[in-house]
mmCIF file of C-alpha atoms in Angstrom:
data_model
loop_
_atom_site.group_PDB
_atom_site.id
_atom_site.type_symbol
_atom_site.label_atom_id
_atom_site.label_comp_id
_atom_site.label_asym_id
_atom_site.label_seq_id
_atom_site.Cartn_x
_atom_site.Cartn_y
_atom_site.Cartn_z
ATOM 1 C CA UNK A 1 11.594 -13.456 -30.412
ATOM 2 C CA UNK A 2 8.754 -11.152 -31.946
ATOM 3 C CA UNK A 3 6.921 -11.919 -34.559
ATOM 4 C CA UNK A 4 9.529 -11.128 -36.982
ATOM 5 C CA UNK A 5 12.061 -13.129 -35.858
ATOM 6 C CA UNK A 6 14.064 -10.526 -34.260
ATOM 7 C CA UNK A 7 15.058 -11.292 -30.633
ATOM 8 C CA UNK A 8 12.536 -8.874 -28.211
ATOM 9 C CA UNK A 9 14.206 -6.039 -26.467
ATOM 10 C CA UNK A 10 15.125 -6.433 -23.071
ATOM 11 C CA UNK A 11 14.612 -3.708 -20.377
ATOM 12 C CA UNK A 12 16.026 -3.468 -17.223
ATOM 13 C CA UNK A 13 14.185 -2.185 -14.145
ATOM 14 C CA UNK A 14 15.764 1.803 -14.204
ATOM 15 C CA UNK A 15 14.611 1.925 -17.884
ATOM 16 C CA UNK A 16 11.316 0.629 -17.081
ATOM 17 C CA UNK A 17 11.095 3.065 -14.212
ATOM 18 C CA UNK A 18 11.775 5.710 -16.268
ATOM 19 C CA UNK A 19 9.150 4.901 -19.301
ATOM 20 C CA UNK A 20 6.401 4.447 -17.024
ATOM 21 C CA UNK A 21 6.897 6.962 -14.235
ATOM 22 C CA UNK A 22 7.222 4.408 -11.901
ATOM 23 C CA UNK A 23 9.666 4.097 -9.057
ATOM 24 C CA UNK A 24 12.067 0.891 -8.975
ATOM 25 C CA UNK A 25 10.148 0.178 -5.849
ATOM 26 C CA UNK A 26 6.603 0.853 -7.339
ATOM 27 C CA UNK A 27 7.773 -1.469 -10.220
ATOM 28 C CA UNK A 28 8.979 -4.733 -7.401
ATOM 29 C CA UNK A 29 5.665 -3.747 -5.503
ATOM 30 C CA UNK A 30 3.278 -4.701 -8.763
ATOM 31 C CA UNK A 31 5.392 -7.631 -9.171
ATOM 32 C CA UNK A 32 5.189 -9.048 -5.483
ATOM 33 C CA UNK A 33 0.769 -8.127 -5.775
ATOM 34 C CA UNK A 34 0.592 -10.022 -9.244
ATOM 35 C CA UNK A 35 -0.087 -7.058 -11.143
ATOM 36 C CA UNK A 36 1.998 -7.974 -13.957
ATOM 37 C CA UNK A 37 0.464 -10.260 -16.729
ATOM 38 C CA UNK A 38 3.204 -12.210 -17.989
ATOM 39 C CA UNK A 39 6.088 -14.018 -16.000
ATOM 40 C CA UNK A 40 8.563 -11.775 -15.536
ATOM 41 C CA UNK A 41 12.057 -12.759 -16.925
ATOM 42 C CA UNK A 42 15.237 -12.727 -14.583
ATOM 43 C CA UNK A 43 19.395 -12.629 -16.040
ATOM 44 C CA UNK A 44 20.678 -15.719 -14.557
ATOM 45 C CA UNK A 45 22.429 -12.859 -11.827
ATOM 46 C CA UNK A 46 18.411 -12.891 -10.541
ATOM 47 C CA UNK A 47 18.055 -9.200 -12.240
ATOM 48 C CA UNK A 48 14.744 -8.424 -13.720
ATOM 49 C CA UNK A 49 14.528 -7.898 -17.551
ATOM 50 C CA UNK A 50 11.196 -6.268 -18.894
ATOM 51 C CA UNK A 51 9.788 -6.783 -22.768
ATOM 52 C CA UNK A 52 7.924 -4.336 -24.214
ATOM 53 C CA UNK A 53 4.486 -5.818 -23.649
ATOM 54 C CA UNK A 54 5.414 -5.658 -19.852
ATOM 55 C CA UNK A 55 5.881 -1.864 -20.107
ATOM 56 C CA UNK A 56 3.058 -1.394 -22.640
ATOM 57 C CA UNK A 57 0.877 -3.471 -19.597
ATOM 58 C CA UNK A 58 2.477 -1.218 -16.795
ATOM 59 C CA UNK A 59 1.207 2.051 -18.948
ATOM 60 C CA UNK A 60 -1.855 0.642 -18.948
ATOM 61 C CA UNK A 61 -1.575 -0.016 -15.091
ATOM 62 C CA UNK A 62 -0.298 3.736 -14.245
ATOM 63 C CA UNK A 63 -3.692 5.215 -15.977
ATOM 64 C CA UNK A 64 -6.027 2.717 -14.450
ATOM 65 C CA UNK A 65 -4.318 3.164 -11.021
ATOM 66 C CA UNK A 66 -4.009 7.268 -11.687
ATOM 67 C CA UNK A 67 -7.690 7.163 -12.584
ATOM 68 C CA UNK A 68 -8.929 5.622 -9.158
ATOM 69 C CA UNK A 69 -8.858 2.111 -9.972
ATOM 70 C CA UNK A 70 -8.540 0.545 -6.319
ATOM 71 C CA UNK A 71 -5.794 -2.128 -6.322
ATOM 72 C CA UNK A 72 -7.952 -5.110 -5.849
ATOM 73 C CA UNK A 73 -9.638 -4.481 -8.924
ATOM 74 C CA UNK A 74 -6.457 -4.018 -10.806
ATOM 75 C CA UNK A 75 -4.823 -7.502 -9.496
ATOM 76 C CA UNK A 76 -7.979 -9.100 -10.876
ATOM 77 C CA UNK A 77 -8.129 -7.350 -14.285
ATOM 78 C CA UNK A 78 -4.389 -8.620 -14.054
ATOM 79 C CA UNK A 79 -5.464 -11.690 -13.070
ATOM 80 C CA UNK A 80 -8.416 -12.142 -15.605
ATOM 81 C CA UNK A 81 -5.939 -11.425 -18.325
ATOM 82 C CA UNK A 82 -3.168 -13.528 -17.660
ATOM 83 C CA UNK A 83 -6.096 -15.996 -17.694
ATOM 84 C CA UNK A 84 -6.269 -15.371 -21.529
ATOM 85 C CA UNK A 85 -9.118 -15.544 -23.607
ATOM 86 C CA UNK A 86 -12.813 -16.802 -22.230
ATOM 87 C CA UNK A 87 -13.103 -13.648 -18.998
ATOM 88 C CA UNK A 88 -13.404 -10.721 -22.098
ATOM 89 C CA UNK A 89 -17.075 -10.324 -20.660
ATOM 90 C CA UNK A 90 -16.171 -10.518 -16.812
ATOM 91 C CA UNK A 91 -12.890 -8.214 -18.162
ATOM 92 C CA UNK A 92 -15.580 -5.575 -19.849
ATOM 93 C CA UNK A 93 -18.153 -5.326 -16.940
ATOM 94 C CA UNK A 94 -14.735 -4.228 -15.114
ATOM 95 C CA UNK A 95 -13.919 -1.844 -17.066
ATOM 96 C CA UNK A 96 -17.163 -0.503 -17.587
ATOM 97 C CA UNK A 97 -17.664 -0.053 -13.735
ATOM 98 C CA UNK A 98 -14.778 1.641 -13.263
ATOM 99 C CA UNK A 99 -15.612 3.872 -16.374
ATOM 100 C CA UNK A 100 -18.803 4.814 -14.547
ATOM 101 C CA UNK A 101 -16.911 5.411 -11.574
ATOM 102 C CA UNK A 102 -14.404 8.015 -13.349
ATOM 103 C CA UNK A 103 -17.746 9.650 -15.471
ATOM 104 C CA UNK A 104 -19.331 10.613 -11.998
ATOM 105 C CA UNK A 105 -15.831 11.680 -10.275
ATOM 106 C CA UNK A 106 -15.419 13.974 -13.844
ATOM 107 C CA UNK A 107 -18.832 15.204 -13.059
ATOM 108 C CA UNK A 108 -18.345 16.376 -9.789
ATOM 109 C CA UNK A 109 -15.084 18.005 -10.715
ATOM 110 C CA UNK A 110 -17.007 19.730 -13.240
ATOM 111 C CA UNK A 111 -19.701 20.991 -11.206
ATOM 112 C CA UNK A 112 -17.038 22.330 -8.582
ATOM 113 C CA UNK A 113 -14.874 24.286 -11.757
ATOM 114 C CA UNK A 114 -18.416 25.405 -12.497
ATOM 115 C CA UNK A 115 -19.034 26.961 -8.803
ATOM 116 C CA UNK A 116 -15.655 28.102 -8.512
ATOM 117 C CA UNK A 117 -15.669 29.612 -12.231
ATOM 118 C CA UNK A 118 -19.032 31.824 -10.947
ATOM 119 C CA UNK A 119 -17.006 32.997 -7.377
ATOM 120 C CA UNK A 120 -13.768 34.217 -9.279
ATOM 121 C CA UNK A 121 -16.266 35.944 -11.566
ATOM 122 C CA UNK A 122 -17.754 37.714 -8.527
ATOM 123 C CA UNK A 123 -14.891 38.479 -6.669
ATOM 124 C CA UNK A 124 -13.266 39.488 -10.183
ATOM 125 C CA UNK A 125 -16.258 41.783 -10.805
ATOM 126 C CA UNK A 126 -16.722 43.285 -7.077
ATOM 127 C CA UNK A 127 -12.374 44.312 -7.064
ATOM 128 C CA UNK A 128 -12.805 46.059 -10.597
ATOM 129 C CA UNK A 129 -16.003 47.892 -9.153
ATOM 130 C CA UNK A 130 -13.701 48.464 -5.915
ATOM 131 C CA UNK A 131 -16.348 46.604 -3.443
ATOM 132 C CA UNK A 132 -14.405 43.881 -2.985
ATOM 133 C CA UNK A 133 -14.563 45.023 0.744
ATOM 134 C CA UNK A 134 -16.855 42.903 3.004
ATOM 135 C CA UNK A 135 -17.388 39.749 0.728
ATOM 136 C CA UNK A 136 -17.663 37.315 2.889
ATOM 137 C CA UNK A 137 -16.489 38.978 6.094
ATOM 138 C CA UNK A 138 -16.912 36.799 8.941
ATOM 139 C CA UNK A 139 -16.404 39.433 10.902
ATOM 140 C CA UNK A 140 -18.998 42.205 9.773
#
């Protein structure tokens, strides 16, 4: 039931698949690791039903992952929350370190658009001049 009374929307695993871009497989995978933060709910025929705070926790689980947050870290962010309240701090410094971690992998993408920004611009620059022959010619 939510908050309202009204009984909470149940998803099966396709649907789930297909609102978090994750494979039926993917989806049984996080479950077997303990990714998943609440217990996951089974029809009495043993089929998985999701609630919306399980898919709204799997979005969250799809950035952190597609952001390079190793899996070990992610079971025990899952872990800390399913904890509840008391970790926030121990929850925050693992956030924050993974923030760090995605700042200096942003950086270095940056500073390699940079360097290949400047070589289009030459090799842009030598074609219209016509002297695009001979830049770098490993075999003049």
């Amino acid at each position: 039931m939510t908050s309202t009374g009204a009984p909470m929307q149940s998803l099966g695993i396709g649907e789930v698949a297909e609102r978090t871009g994750l494979s039926v497989h993917a989806l049984r995978f996080y479950e077997r690791e303990g990714l998943l933060v609440g217990p996951l709910q089974r029809t009495s025929g043993g089929r998985r039903r999701y609630t919306a705070l399980d898919v709204d926790w799997l979005l969250i689980c799809v950035k952190l992952r597609a952001s390079g947050m190793p899996l070990a870290d992610l079971k025990h962010f899952a872990e800390l929350v399913r904890h509840g309240p008391g970790n926030e701090e121990e929850r925050l410094r693992l956030l924050d370190t993974h923030r760090r971690r995605v700042d200096a992998q942003i950086q270095a993408l940056e500073e390699c658009r940079s360097l290949i920004a400047w070589k289009t611009g030459v090799y842009a620059e030598h074609l219209a001049r016509g002297e695009a022959g001979g830049l770098w010619d490993p075999t003049a």
